Amino acid sequence: MSDTVVHAEPYGSMLYSPEVPCFIISWHGFANSEQFRFLMNRGLELYEAEAARTQPLGWLADTRNVQAVKPADQEWMRTDWNIRAHRAGIRHVSFVVPETVFGQISVQSYTHNVAETNDYEIETSQHRTLQEAKDWLRAAIG
C-alpha cells in the first residue's frame, strides 16, 4: 500500500499512510514561519478528521529535507501546536532524521522541548529511513 498525498505545497506535503496508519508531514525544504505553521495546522486538521474514523492513528515527520526551524516556531510548537496535537490524540511522533545539521538541531530542539514539558506527554523517536520510522510508529500506537 502506498502513501497518498492529501495536501501539497511547494515547501512540504501531508500524506496519509494507511499501512501504519498515520499522517506524514514531509518537508521539501525551507518554510518561512507562516508556511511552517500553515502546514502544521493543516496537518492537524486532517489528523483530527481522520481520527474520528481511524484509531489508533499516528503522526510521522519526514524531516530529511527540513531546514532550520526558527526559535519562535519552536516555541509555538511547544506552547500551542503540541498541546492541540495531544488533545487530538497524538501521543507518539516518529521522525526521519534530517540530512542537514540545521535540520538536526531543529529536531533535537523539538525532542528536548517535548521531554521537558509537563503540559502533555508525547513520545518521540528518530530513524534513518521512512520505513524504520513507520515500523516504530506502528508498534508504538498499536
PDB file of C-alpha atoms in Angstrom:
ATOM      1  CA  MET A   1       0.000   0.000   0.000  1.00  0.00           C
ATOM      2  CA  SER A   2       1.413   3.375  -0.910  1.00  0.00           C
ATOM      3  CA  ASP A   3       1.178   6.720   0.814  1.00  0.00           C
ATOM      4  CA  THR A   4      -1.395   9.151  -0.566  1.00  0.00           C
ATOM      5  CA  VAL A   5      -0.728  12.885  -0.854  1.00  0.00           C
ATOM      6  CA  VAL A   6      -3.650  14.672   0.792  1.00  0.00           C
ATOM      7  CA  HIS A   7      -2.254  18.222   0.723  1.00  0.00           C
ATOM      8  CA  ALA A   8       0.727  19.651  -1.164  1.00  0.00           C
ATOM      9  CA  GLU A   9       2.641  22.915  -1.027  1.00  0.00           C
ATOM     10  CA  PRO A  10       5.997  23.714  -2.685  1.00  0.00           C
ATOM     11  CA  TYR A  11       7.741  23.538   0.711  1.00  0.00           C
ATOM     12  CA  GLY A  12       6.010  20.446   2.138  1.00  0.00           C
ATOM     13  CA  SER A  13       3.231  17.889   1.856  1.00  0.00           C
ATOM     14  CA  MET A  14       0.832  15.945   4.009  1.00  0.00           C
ATOM     15  CA  LEU A  15       0.494  12.260   3.174  1.00  0.00           C
ATOM     16  CA  TYR A  16      -1.701   9.519   4.581  1.00  0.00           C
ATOM     17  CA  SER A  17      -0.211   6.073   5.130  1.00  0.00           C
ATOM     18  CA  PRO A  18      -2.972   3.508   5.711  1.00  0.00           C
ATOM     19  CA  GLU A  19      -0.495   0.720   6.474  1.00  0.00           C
ATOM     20  CA  VAL A  20       0.581   2.300   9.801  1.00  0.00           C
ATOM     21  CA  PRO A  21      -1.957   4.171   9.914  1.00  0.00           C
ATOM     22  CA  CYS A  22      -0.561   7.689  10.184  1.00  0.00           C
ATOM     23  CA  PHE A  23      -0.231  11.108   8.664  1.00  0.00           C
ATOM     24  CA  ILE A  24       3.189  12.034   7.351  1.00  0.00           C
ATOM     25  CA  ILE A  25       4.298  15.635   7.203  1.00  0.00           C
ATOM     26  CA  SER A  26       7.053  15.704   4.613  1.00  0.00           C
ATOM     27  CA  TRP A  27       9.192  18.819   4.341  1.00  0.00           C
ATOM     28  CA  HIS A  28      10.719  19.619   0.935  1.00  0.00           C
ATOM     29  CA  GLY A  29      12.963  22.474   2.027  1.00  0.00           C
ATOM     30  CA  PHE A  30      12.784  25.799   3.808  1.00  0.00           C
ATOM     31  CA  ALA A  31       9.404  27.045   5.018  1.00  0.00           C
ATOM     32  CA  ASN A  32       9.045  30.509   6.486  1.00  0.00           C
ATOM     33  CA  SER A  33       7.068  30.900   9.728  1.00  0.00           C
ATOM     34  CA  GLU A  34       3.726  31.447   8.004  1.00  0.00           C
ATOM     35  CA  GLN A  35       4.246  28.412   5.740  1.00  0.00           C
ATOM     36  CA  PHE A  36       5.532  26.211   8.576  1.00  0.00           C
ATOM     37  CA  ARG A  37       2.594  26.993  10.825  1.00  0.00           C
ATOM     38  CA  PHE A  38       0.088  26.679   7.991  1.00  0.00           C
ATOM     39  CA  LEU A  39       1.208  23.169   7.065  1.00  0.00           C
ATOM     40  CA  MET A  40       1.427  22.048  10.706  1.00  0.00           C
ATOM     41  CA  ASN A  41      -2.106  23.351  11.341  1.00  0.00           C
ATOM     42  CA  ARG A  42      -3.450  21.862   8.106  1.00  0.00           C
ATOM     43  CA  GLY A  43      -1.915  18.529   9.047  1.00  0.00           C
ATOM     44  CA  LEU A  44      -3.548  18.643  12.459  1.00  0.00           C
ATOM     45  CA  GLU A  45      -6.931  19.386  10.856  1.00  0.00           C
ATOM     46  CA  LEU A  46      -6.517  16.359   8.584  1.00  0.00           C
ATOM     47  CA  TYR A  47      -5.421  14.242  11.555  1.00  0.00           C
ATOM     48  CA  GLU A  48      -8.461  15.236  13.617  1.00  0.00           C
ATOM     49  CA  ALA A  49     -10.860  14.447  10.773  1.00  0.00           C
ATOM     50  CA  GLU A  50      -9.313  11.011  10.172  1.00  0.00           C
ATOM     51  CA  ALA A  51      -9.028  10.229  13.896  1.00  0.00           C
ATOM     52  CA  ALA A  52     -12.822  10.310  14.077  1.00  0.00           C
ATOM     53  CA  ARG A  53     -12.797   7.260  11.742  1.00  0.00           C
ATOM     54  CA  THR A  54      -9.425   5.606  12.376  1.00  0.00           C
ATOM     55  CA  GLN A  55      -7.965   4.592  15.729  1.00  0.00           C
ATOM     56  CA  PRO A  56      -5.171   4.259  16.541  1.00  0.00           C
ATOM     57  CA  LEU A  57      -3.657   6.930  14.290  1.00  0.00           C
ATOM     58  CA  GLY A  58      -0.085   8.203  14.320  1.00  0.00           C
ATOM     59  CA  TRP A  59       1.994  11.232  13.287  1.00  0.00           C
ATOM     60  CA  LEU A  60       5.265  10.924  11.383  1.00  0.00           C
ATOM     61  CA  ALA A  61       7.584  13.787  10.439  1.00  0.00           C
ATOM     62  CA  ASP A  62       9.743  13.157   7.383  1.00  0.00           C
ATOM     63  CA  THR A  63      12.349  15.815   8.076  1.00  0.00           C
ATOM     64  CA  ARG A  64      15.092  14.578   5.749  1.00  0.00           C
ATOM     65  CA  ASN A  65      14.895  17.837   3.764  1.00  0.00           C
ATOM     66  CA  VAL A  66      13.884  20.220   6.537  1.00  0.00           C
ATOM     67  CA  GLN A  67      15.949  23.330   7.084  1.00  0.00           C
ATOM     68  CA  ALA A  68      16.278  25.338  10.284  1.00  0.00           C
ATOM     69  CA  VAL A  69      13.082  25.924  12.249  1.00  0.00           C
ATOM     70  CA  LYS A  70      13.152  29.384  13.822  1.00  0.00           C
ATOM     71  CA  PRO A  71      13.173  29.649  17.635  1.00  0.00           C
ATOM     72  CA  ALA A  72       9.793  31.422  17.575  1.00  0.00           C
ATOM     73  CA  ASP A  73       8.311  28.492  15.642  1.00  0.00           C
ATOM     74  CA  GLN A  74       9.895  26.012  18.056  1.00  0.00           C
ATOM     75  CA  GLU A  75       8.276  27.919  20.920  1.00  0.00           C
ATOM     76  CA  TRP A  76       4.934  27.940  19.070  1.00  0.00           C
ATOM     77  CA  MET A  77       5.189  24.163  18.698  1.00  0.00           C
ATOM     78  CA  ARG A  78       5.956  23.756  22.406  1.00  0.00           C
ATOM     79  CA  THR A  79       3.258  26.083  23.761  1.00  0.00           C
ATOM     80  CA  ASP A  80       0.495  25.845  21.152  1.00  0.00           C
ATOM     81  CA  TRP A  81       0.631  23.147  18.475  1.00  0.00           C
ATOM     82  CA  ASN A  82       1.783  20.281  20.710  1.00  0.00           C
ATOM     83  CA  ILE A  83      -0.977  20.986  23.217  1.00  0.00           C
ATOM     84  CA  ARG A  84      -3.584  20.881  20.453  1.00  0.00           C
ATOM     85  CA  ALA A  85      -1.954  17.792  18.942  1.00  0.00           C
ATOM     86  CA  HIS A  86      -2.053  15.995  22.290  1.00  0.00           C
ATOM     87  CA  ARG A  87      -5.691  16.991  22.730  1.00  0.00           C
ATOM     88  CA  ALA A  88      -6.375  15.500  19.262  1.00  0.00           C
ATOM     89  CA  GLY A  89      -4.813  12.192  20.312  1.00  0.00           C
ATOM     90  CA  ILE A  90      -1.185  12.383  19.159  1.00  0.00           C
ATOM     91  CA  ARG A  91       0.947  10.541  21.709  1.00  0.00           C
ATOM     92  CA  HIS A  92       3.880   9.462  19.512  1.00  0.00           C
ATOM     93  CA  VAL A  93       5.868  11.358  16.876  1.00  0.00           C
ATOM     94  CA  SER A  94       8.263   9.405  14.696  1.00  0.00           C
ATOM     95  CA  PHE A  95      10.955  11.363  12.832  1.00  0.00           C
ATOM     96  CA  VAL A  96      13.020  10.541   9.770  1.00  0.00           C
ATOM     97  CA  VAL A  97      16.298  12.272  10.659  1.00  0.00           C
ATOM     98  CA  PRO A  98      17.226  15.440   8.735  1.00  0.00           C
ATOM     99  CA  GLU A  99      20.184  15.435   6.382  1.00  0.00           C
ATOM    100  CA  THR A 100      21.368  18.940   7.345  1.00  0.00           C
ATOM    101  CA  VAL A 101      22.925  19.980  10.635  1.00  0.00           C
ATOM    102  CA  PHE A 102      20.392  22.825  10.943  1.00  0.00           C
ATOM    103  CA  GLY A 103      17.538  20.372  10.479  1.00  0.00           C
ATOM    104  CA  GLN A 104      19.077  18.013  13.028  1.00  0.00           C
ATOM    105  CA  ILE A 105      19.319  20.842  15.552  1.00  0.00           C
ATOM    106  CA  SER A 106      15.637  21.667  14.943  1.00  0.00           C
ATOM    107  CA  VAL A 107      14.531  18.064  15.564  1.00  0.00           C
ATOM    108  CA  GLN A 108      16.741  17.814  18.657  1.00  0.00           C
ATOM    109  CA  SER A 109      15.252  21.059  19.973  1.00  0.00           C
ATOM    110  CA  TYR A 110      11.708  19.747  19.422  1.00  0.00           C
ATOM    111  CA  THR A 111      12.554  16.459  21.155  1.00  0.00           C
ATOM    112  CA  HIS A 112      14.124  18.311  24.095  1.00  0.00           C
ATOM    113  CA  ASN A 113      11.135  20.667  24.438  1.00  0.00           C
ATOM    114  CA  VAL A 114       8.685  17.755  24.475  1.00  0.00           C
ATOM    115  CA  ALA A 115      10.721  15.860  27.062  1.00  0.00           C
ATOM    116  CA  GLU A 116      10.967  18.893  29.360  1.00  0.00           C
ATOM    117  CA  THR A 117       7.294  19.890  29.482  1.00  0.00           C
ATOM    118  CA  ASN A 118       4.694  18.788  31.997  1.00  0.00           C
ATOM    119  CA  ASP A 119       1.793  20.116  29.896  1.00  0.00           C
ATOM    120  CA  TYR A 120       1.463  16.985  27.717  1.00  0.00           C
ATOM    121  CA  GLU A 121       3.196  13.699  27.049  1.00  0.00           C
ATOM    122  CA  ILE A 122       4.368  12.893  23.531  1.00  0.00           C
ATOM    123  CA  GLU A 123       6.945  10.179  22.911  1.00  0.00           C
ATOM    124  CA  THR A 124       9.403  10.894  20.110  1.00  0.00           C
ATOM    125  CA  SER A 125      11.729   8.642  18.157  1.00  0.00           C
ATOM    126  CA  GLN A 126      14.268   9.301  15.403  1.00  0.00           C
ATOM    127  CA  HIS A 127      15.037   6.970  12.490  1.00  0.00           C
ATOM    128  CA  ARG A 128      17.291   6.881   9.445  1.00  0.00           C
ATOM    129  CA  THR A 129      14.663   5.705   6.947  1.00  0.00           C
ATOM    130  CA  LEU A 130      10.979   6.260   6.335  1.00  0.00           C
ATOM    131  CA  GLN A 131      10.311   2.529   6.687  1.00  0.00           C
ATOM    132  CA  GLU A 132      12.042   2.388  10.088  1.00  0.00           C
ATOM    133  CA  ALA A 133      10.023   5.415  11.244  1.00  0.00           C
ATOM    134  CA  LYS A 134       6.804   3.744  10.084  1.00  0.00           C
ATOM    135  CA  ASP A 135       7.675   0.434  11.755  1.00  0.00           C
ATOM    136  CA  TRP A 136       8.407   2.124  15.098  1.00  0.00           C
ATOM    137  CA  LEU A 137       5.207   4.184  14.918  1.00  0.00           C
ATOM    138  CA  ARG A 138       3.050   1.179  14.023  1.00  0.00           C
ATOM    139  CA  ALA A 139       4.382  -0.682  17.078  1.00  0.00           C
ATOM    140  CA  ALA A 140       4.092   2.393  19.347  1.00  0.00           C
ATOM    141  CA  ILE A 141       0.455   3.170  18.537  1.00  0.00           C
ATOM    142  CA  GLY A 142      -0.608  -0.491  18.268  1.00  0.00           C
TER     143      GLY A 142
END
